[in-house]
PDB file of C-alpha atoms in Angstrom:
ATOM      1  CA  MET A 654       0.154   0.083  -0.177  1.00 49.00           C
ATOM      2  CA  LYS A 655       2.626   2.409   0.575  1.00 79.00           C
ATOM      3  CA  LYS A 656       5.120   1.708  -2.631  1.00 80.00           C
ATOM      4  CA  HIS A 657       1.301   2.534  -4.570  1.00 84.00           C
ATOM      5  CA  GLN A 658       0.900   5.734  -2.047  1.00 85.00           C
ATOM      6  CA  ASN A 659       4.967   7.367  -3.328  1.00 88.00           C
ATOM      7  CA  GLU A 660       3.670   5.938  -6.836  1.00 92.00           C
ATOM      8  CA  ALA A 661       0.253   8.038  -6.699  1.00 92.00           C
ATOM      9  CA  LEU A 662       2.528  10.723  -4.695  1.00 94.00           C
ATOM     10  CA  LYS A 663       5.193  11.460  -7.244  1.00 94.00           C
ATOM     11  CA  ARG A 664       2.908  10.805 -10.960  1.00 95.00           C
ATOM     12  CA  TRP A 665       0.341  13.982  -8.673  1.00 95.00           C
ATOM     13  CA  LEU A 666       3.935  15.730  -8.092  1.00 96.00           C
ATOM     14  CA  ARG A 667       5.054  15.114 -11.697  1.00 96.00           C
ATOM     15  CA  ARG A 668       1.347  17.090 -13.171  1.00 96.00           C
ATOM     16  CA  TYR A 669       3.667  20.687 -12.758  1.00 97.00           C
ATOM     17  CA  GLY A 670       6.223  19.391 -15.345  1.00 96.00           C
ATOM     18  CA  GLU A 671       3.905  17.853 -17.960  1.00 97.00           C
ATOM     19  CA  LEU A 672       1.724  20.543 -18.291  1.00 97.00           C
ATOM     20  CA  GLN A 673       4.439  22.889 -18.114  1.00 97.00           C
ATOM     21  CA  ARG A 674       5.808  20.523 -21.559  1.00 97.00           C
ATOM     22  CA  ASP A 675       2.525  21.338 -23.051  1.00 97.00           C
ATOM     23  CA  ALA A 676       2.706  25.129 -22.075  1.00 97.00           C
ATOM     24  CA  ASP A 677       5.632  25.166 -23.951  1.00 97.00           C
ATOM     25  CA  VAL A 678       5.651  23.394 -26.734  1.00 97.00           C
ATOM     26  CA  LEU A 679       2.307  25.692 -27.333  1.00 97.00           C
ATOM     27  CA  PHE A 680       4.316  28.438 -26.913  1.00 96.00           C
ATOM     28  CA  ASP A 681       6.991  26.959 -29.391  1.00 96.00           C
ATOM     29  CA  ARG A 682       3.817  26.551 -32.077  1.00 94.00           C
ATOM     30  CA  LEU A 683       2.908  30.324 -31.808  1.00 94.00           C
ATOM     31  CA  ASP A 684       6.235  31.647 -32.244  1.00 92.00           C
ATOM     32  CA  ASP A 685       6.639  28.858 -35.393  1.00 91.00           C
ATOM     33  CA  LEU A 686       3.839  30.671 -36.742  1.00 89.00           C
ATOM     34  CA  ARG A 687       4.452  34.054 -35.931  1.00 88.00           C
ATOM     35  CA  GLY A 688       7.534  33.471 -37.770  1.00 88.00           C
ATOM     36  CA  ARG A 689       4.924  31.937 -40.893  1.00 81.00           C
ATOM     37  CA  VAL A 690       2.978  35.022 -40.913  1.00 79.00           C
ATOM     38  CA  GLU A 691       6.053  37.119 -40.939  1.00 80.00           C
ATOM     39  CA  SER A 692       7.364  35.724 -43.735  1.00 77.00           C
ATOM     40  CA  ALA A 693       3.990  35.740 -45.382  1.00 68.00           C
ATOM     41  CA  ARG A 694       4.104  39.659 -44.794  1.00 64.00           C
ATOM     42  CA  THR A 695       7.621  40.033 -46.169  1.00 63.00           C
ATOM     43  CA  ALA A 696       6.949  37.975 -49.429  1.00 54.00           C
ATOM     44  CA  HIS A 697       4.616  41.309 -50.602  1.00 53.00           C
ATOM     45  CA  LEU A 698       7.133  43.460 -49.608  1.00 51.00           C
ATOM     46  CA  ASN A 699       9.927  42.166 -52.300  1.00 51.00           C
ATOM     47  CA  GLY A 700       8.264  43.973 -55.335  1.00 54.00           C
ATOM     48  CA  LEU A 701       7.510  41.106 -57.409  1.00 54.00           C
ATOM     49  CA  PRO A 702       3.696  40.385 -58.146  1.00 56.00           C
ATOM     50  CA  HIS A 703       1.712  38.582 -56.384  1.00 53.00           C
ATOM     51  CA  GLY A 704      -1.971  36.836 -56.544  1.00 54.00           C
ATOM     52  CA  SER A 705      -3.479  38.914 -53.847  1.00 51.00           C
ATOM     53  CA  ARG A 706      -6.595  36.747 -52.265  1.00 50.00           C
ATOM     54  CA  GLY A 707      -4.602  32.997 -52.762  1.00 51.00           C
ATOM     55  CA  ASP A 708      -2.113  34.648 -49.749  1.00 54.00           C
ATOM     56  CA  THR A 709      -4.676  36.880 -47.627  1.00 59.00           C
ATOM     57  CA  ASP A 710      -7.082  33.396 -47.178  1.00 66.00           C
ATOM     58  CA  ARG A 711      -3.222  32.092 -46.439  1.00 73.00           C
ATOM     59  CA  LEU A 712      -2.771  34.546 -43.885  1.00 76.00           C
ATOM     60  CA  GLY A 713      -5.701  35.162 -42.205  1.00 79.00           C
ATOM     61  CA  GLY A 714      -5.784  31.178 -41.969  1.00 80.00           C
ATOM     62  CA  ILE A 715      -2.599  31.541 -40.360  1.00 81.00           C
ATOM     63  CA  ILE A 716      -3.489  34.310 -38.096  1.00 84.00           C
ATOM     64  CA  ALA A 717      -6.993  32.646 -36.909  1.00 87.00           C
ATOM     65  CA  GLU A 718      -4.557  29.689 -36.061  1.00 89.00           C
ATOM     66  CA  LEU A 719      -2.520  32.514 -34.222  1.00 90.00           C
ATOM     67  CA  GLU A 720      -4.972  33.157 -32.060  1.00 92.00           C
ATOM     68  CA  GLU A 721      -6.499  29.729 -31.233  1.00 94.00           C
ATOM     69  CA  ILE A 722      -3.044  28.634 -30.344  1.00 94.00           C
ATOM     70  CA  GLU A 723      -2.178  31.753 -28.167  1.00 95.00           C
ATOM     71  CA  ALA A 724      -5.760  30.764 -26.172  1.00 96.00           C
ATOM     72  CA  GLU A 725      -4.815  27.076 -25.311  1.00 96.00           C
ATOM     73  CA  ALA A 726      -1.052  28.416 -24.555  1.00 96.00           C
ATOM     74  CA  ALA A 727      -2.384  30.989 -22.015  1.00 96.00           C
ATOM     75  CA  GLU A 728      -4.913  27.839 -20.475  1.00 97.00           C
ATOM     76  CA  ALA A 729      -2.193  25.714 -20.343  1.00 97.00           C
ATOM     77  CA  GLN A 730       0.234  28.243 -18.517  1.00 97.00           C
ATOM     78  CA  GLN A 731      -2.415  29.036 -16.288  1.00 98.00           C
ATOM     79  CA  ALA A 732      -2.919  25.395 -15.388  1.00 97.00           C
ATOM     80  CA  ALA A 733       1.137  24.510 -14.766  1.00 98.00           C
ATOM     81  CA  THR A 734       1.574  27.622 -13.031  1.00 97.00           C
ATOM     82  CA  ALA A 735      -1.546  26.449 -10.536  1.00 97.00           C
ATOM     83  CA  ALA A 736      -0.384  23.387 -10.207  1.00 97.00           C
ATOM     84  CA  ARG A 737       3.435  24.559  -9.509  1.00 97.00           C
ATOM     85  CA  ARG A 738       2.053  26.441  -6.543  1.00 97.00           C
ATOM     86  CA  GLU A 739      -0.043  24.334  -5.262  1.00 96.00           C
ATOM     87  CA  ILE A 740       2.827  21.947  -4.904  1.00 97.00           C
ATOM     88  CA  ALA A 741       5.122  23.819  -3.479  1.00 97.00           C
ATOM     89  CA  ALA A 742       2.799  25.199  -0.766  1.00 96.00           C
ATOM     90  CA  ALA A 743       2.364  21.238   0.025  1.00 96.00           C
ATOM     91  CA  ILE A 744       6.483  21.768  -0.365  1.00 97.00           C
ATOM     92  CA  LYS A 745       6.500  24.442   2.289  1.00 97.00           C
ATOM     93  CA  ARG A 746       4.698  21.731   4.625  1.00 96.00           C
ATOM     94  CA  ILE A 747       7.210  19.605   5.089  1.00 96.00           C
ATOM     95  CA  SER A 748       9.096  20.697   8.900  1.00 93.00           C
ATOM     96  CA  GLY A 749      11.045  16.819   9.996  1.00 86.00           C
ATOM     97  CA  PRO A 750      14.587  16.640  10.658  1.00 93.00           C
ATOM     98  CA  ARG A 751      16.153  17.823   7.778  1.00 95.00           C
ATOM     99  CA  TRP A 752      13.440  19.510   6.562  1.00 96.00           C
ATOM    100  CA  ALA A 753      15.362  22.215   4.385  1.00 97.00           C
ATOM    101  CA  ASP A 754      17.209  18.613   2.179  1.00 97.00           C
ATOM    102  CA  LYS A 755      13.946  17.328   1.837  1.00 97.00           C
ATOM    103  CA  ARG A 756      12.117  20.247   0.131  1.00 97.00           C
ATOM    104  CA  GLU A 757      14.911  21.308  -1.902  1.00 98.00           C
ATOM    105  CA  ILE A 758      14.366  17.936  -3.079  1.00 98.00           C
ATOM    106  CA  LEU A 759      11.425  18.114  -4.152  1.00 98.00           C
ATOM    107  CA  ARG A 760      11.913  21.386  -5.929  1.00 98.00           C
ATOM    108  CA  LEU A 761      14.826  20.375  -7.881  1.00 98.00           C
ATOM    109  CA  ARG A 762      13.124  17.565  -9.053  1.00 97.00           C
ATOM    110  CA  TYR A 763       9.475  18.347  -9.371  1.00 97.00           C
ATOM    111  CA  ILE A 764       9.751  22.568  -9.618  1.00 97.00           C
ATOM    112  CA  ASP A 765      12.807  22.644 -11.303  1.00 97.00           C
ATOM    113  CA  ARG A 766      12.674  19.218 -13.522  1.00 97.00           C
ATOM    114  CA  LEU A 767      16.298  18.472 -12.922  1.00 97.00           C
ATOM    115  CA  PRO A 768      17.812  14.734 -13.231  1.00 97.00           C
ATOM    116  CA  TRP A 769      18.756  13.078 -10.237  1.00 97.00           C
ATOM    117  CA  ALA A 770      22.115  13.306 -11.295  1.00 97.00           C
ATOM    118  CA  ASP A 771      21.408  17.391 -11.751  1.00 98.00           C
ATOM    119  CA  ALA A 772      20.152  17.622  -8.597  1.00 98.00           C
ATOM    120  CA  THR A 773      22.849  15.578  -6.683  1.00 98.00           C
ATOM    121  CA  GLU A 774      25.294  18.002  -8.061  1.00 97.00           C
ATOM    122  CA  LYS A 775      23.198  21.443  -7.129  1.00 97.00           C
ATOM    123  CA  MET A 776      23.192  19.804  -3.129  1.00 97.00           C
ATOM    124  CA  PHE A 777      26.467  18.383  -2.758  1.00 97.00           C
ATOM    125  CA  GLY A 778      28.745  19.768  -5.425  1.00 96.00           C
ATOM    126  CA  ASP A 779      30.256  21.427  -2.741  1.00 96.00           C
ATOM    127  CA  SER A 780      31.670  19.266  -0.513  1.00 96.00           C
ATOM    128  CA  GLN A 781      35.260  17.977  -1.298  1.00 96.00           C
ATOM    129  CA  ASP A 782      35.099  14.725  -2.356  1.00 97.00           C
ATOM    130  CA  PHE A 783      31.475  14.582  -4.219  1.00 96.00           C
ATOM    131  CA  TRP A 784      33.093  13.778  -7.414  1.00 96.00           C
ATOM    132  CA  ASP A 785      35.309  11.118  -6.081  1.00 96.00           C
ATOM    133  CA  ARG A 786      31.982   9.999  -4.205  1.00 97.00           C
ATOM    134  CA  GLN A 787      29.133  10.861  -6.632  1.00 96.00           C
ATOM    135  CA  GLU A 788      27.280   7.682  -6.214  1.00 97.00           C
ATOM    136  CA  VAL A 789      27.119   7.905  -2.237  1.00 97.00           C
ATOM    137  CA  TYR A 790      25.613  11.277  -2.341  1.00 98.00           C
ATOM    138  CA  LEU A 791      23.461  10.026  -5.382  1.00 98.00           C
ATOM    139  CA  ARG A 792      21.927   6.850  -3.132  1.00 98.00           C
ATOM    140  CA  ARG A 793      21.293   9.454   0.078  1.00 97.00           C
ATOM    141  CA  VAL A 794      19.342  11.825  -2.500  1.00 98.00           C
ATOM    142  CA  PHE A 795      17.307   9.014  -2.852  1.00 97.00           C
ATOM    143  CA  LYS A 796      16.666   8.787   0.591  1.00 97.00           C
ATOM    144  CA  LEU A 797      15.995  11.989   1.282  1.00 97.00           C
ATOM    145  CA  HIS A 798      13.396  11.856  -1.374  1.00 97.00           C
ATOM    146  CA  SER A 799      11.891   9.040  -0.010  1.00 95.00           C
ATOM    147  CA  GLN A 800      11.628  10.586   3.233  1.00 95.00           C
ATOM    148  CA  ALA A 801      10.301  13.524   1.612  1.00 96.00           C
ATOM    149  CA  LEU A 802       7.625  11.500   0.288  1.00 95.00           C
ATOM    150  CA  GLU A 803       6.481   9.751   3.286  1.00 93.00           C
ATOM    151  CA  GLU A 804       6.433  12.964   5.231  1.00 94.00           C
ATOM    152  CA  LEU A 805       4.067  15.315   2.529  1.00 94.00           C
ATOM    153  CA  ALA A 806       1.866  12.140   2.147  1.00 92.00           C
ATOM    154  CA  ASP A 807       1.029  13.839   5.822  1.00 89.00           C
ATOM    155  CA  TYR A 808       0.059  17.304   3.924  1.00 87.00           C
ATOM    156  CA  VAL A 809      -1.182  15.526   0.517  1.00 89.00           C
ATOM    157  CA  GLN A 810      -3.985  13.259   0.616  1.00 82.00           C
ATOM    158  CA  ILE A 811      -4.411  11.529  -3.041  1.00 79.00           C
ATOM    159  CA  GLU A 812      -7.909  10.600  -4.174  1.00 68.00           C
ATOM    160  CA  PRO A 813      -7.816   7.608  -6.647  1.00 62.00           C
ATOM    161  CA  GLY A 814      -7.348   9.063 -10.296  1.00 60.00           C
ATOM    162  CA  GLN A 815      -6.455  12.542  -8.842  1.00 55.00           C
ATOM    163  CA  GLU A 816      -2.857  11.868  -9.279  1.00 51.00           C
ATOM    164  CA  ASN A 817      -3.059  12.157 -12.857  1.00 53.00           C
ATOM    165  CA  TYR A 818      -2.220  15.315 -14.472  1.00 45.00           C
ATOM    166  CA  MET A 819      -4.410  16.078 -17.174  1.00 43.00           C
ATOM    167  CA  GLN A 820      -7.814  16.318 -15.056  1.00 43.00           C
ATOM    168  CA  GLU A 821     -10.398  18.665 -16.051  1.00 43.00           C
ATOM    169  CA  ASP A 822      -9.616  20.981 -13.817  1.00 44.00           C
ATOM    170  CA  ASP A 823      -6.313  21.575 -14.904  1.00 43.00           C
ATOM    171  CA  ARG A 824      -7.719  22.931 -17.637  1.00 41.00           C
ATOM    172  CA  LYS A 825     -10.225  25.536 -16.874  1.00 40.00           C
TER     173      LYS A 825
END
C-alpha cells in the first residue's frame, strides 16, 4: 500500500512538469506561426506581383490559428502555474528532521525538473569529496527523497485518479 501511495504521490508531483511541457510546446508552436506570418507579410514587400486573394486567405488562416493557439497556450500556462503553486505549498509544509534538504530535493526534481544526477550535484556538489563519491551522494539524495515523500503524504491526500496530471480541473 505504501509503495502505491508513493507512486501516486510522485505522479501528482510530476503533473506540473507535464503541464509546463504542454505549455512550452504550445508556445513553441506560436513562435513558429509568428514566423510564418512574418514571412507571409514580407513576401508582399519584395516588389514582385503576387496573387492577392490566395496570400490573404493563407495569412488569414495562419492568424486565426495563431489566435486559437494563443488562447490554448495561456490556458495551459495557467494550469501549469496553478499546479506549481499547489505543489510548492505542499512542499513548504515539510518540517521534520533535515526539512531543508527534503524540501530542496522535491523542488529540484518536481519544480525545476532536474535529473537525479543534476539534483545531486546541486545539493552536494560543493562537498570536497563529491566527485570521488558521487554514488554515495546519489544514494543520500534517494533516501532524502523517500523520506520527503513519506512526510509529504501526511499533507497531500490523493484520491484514486487524482494524481493524473491531465485532470479536467487543470485546464479550466
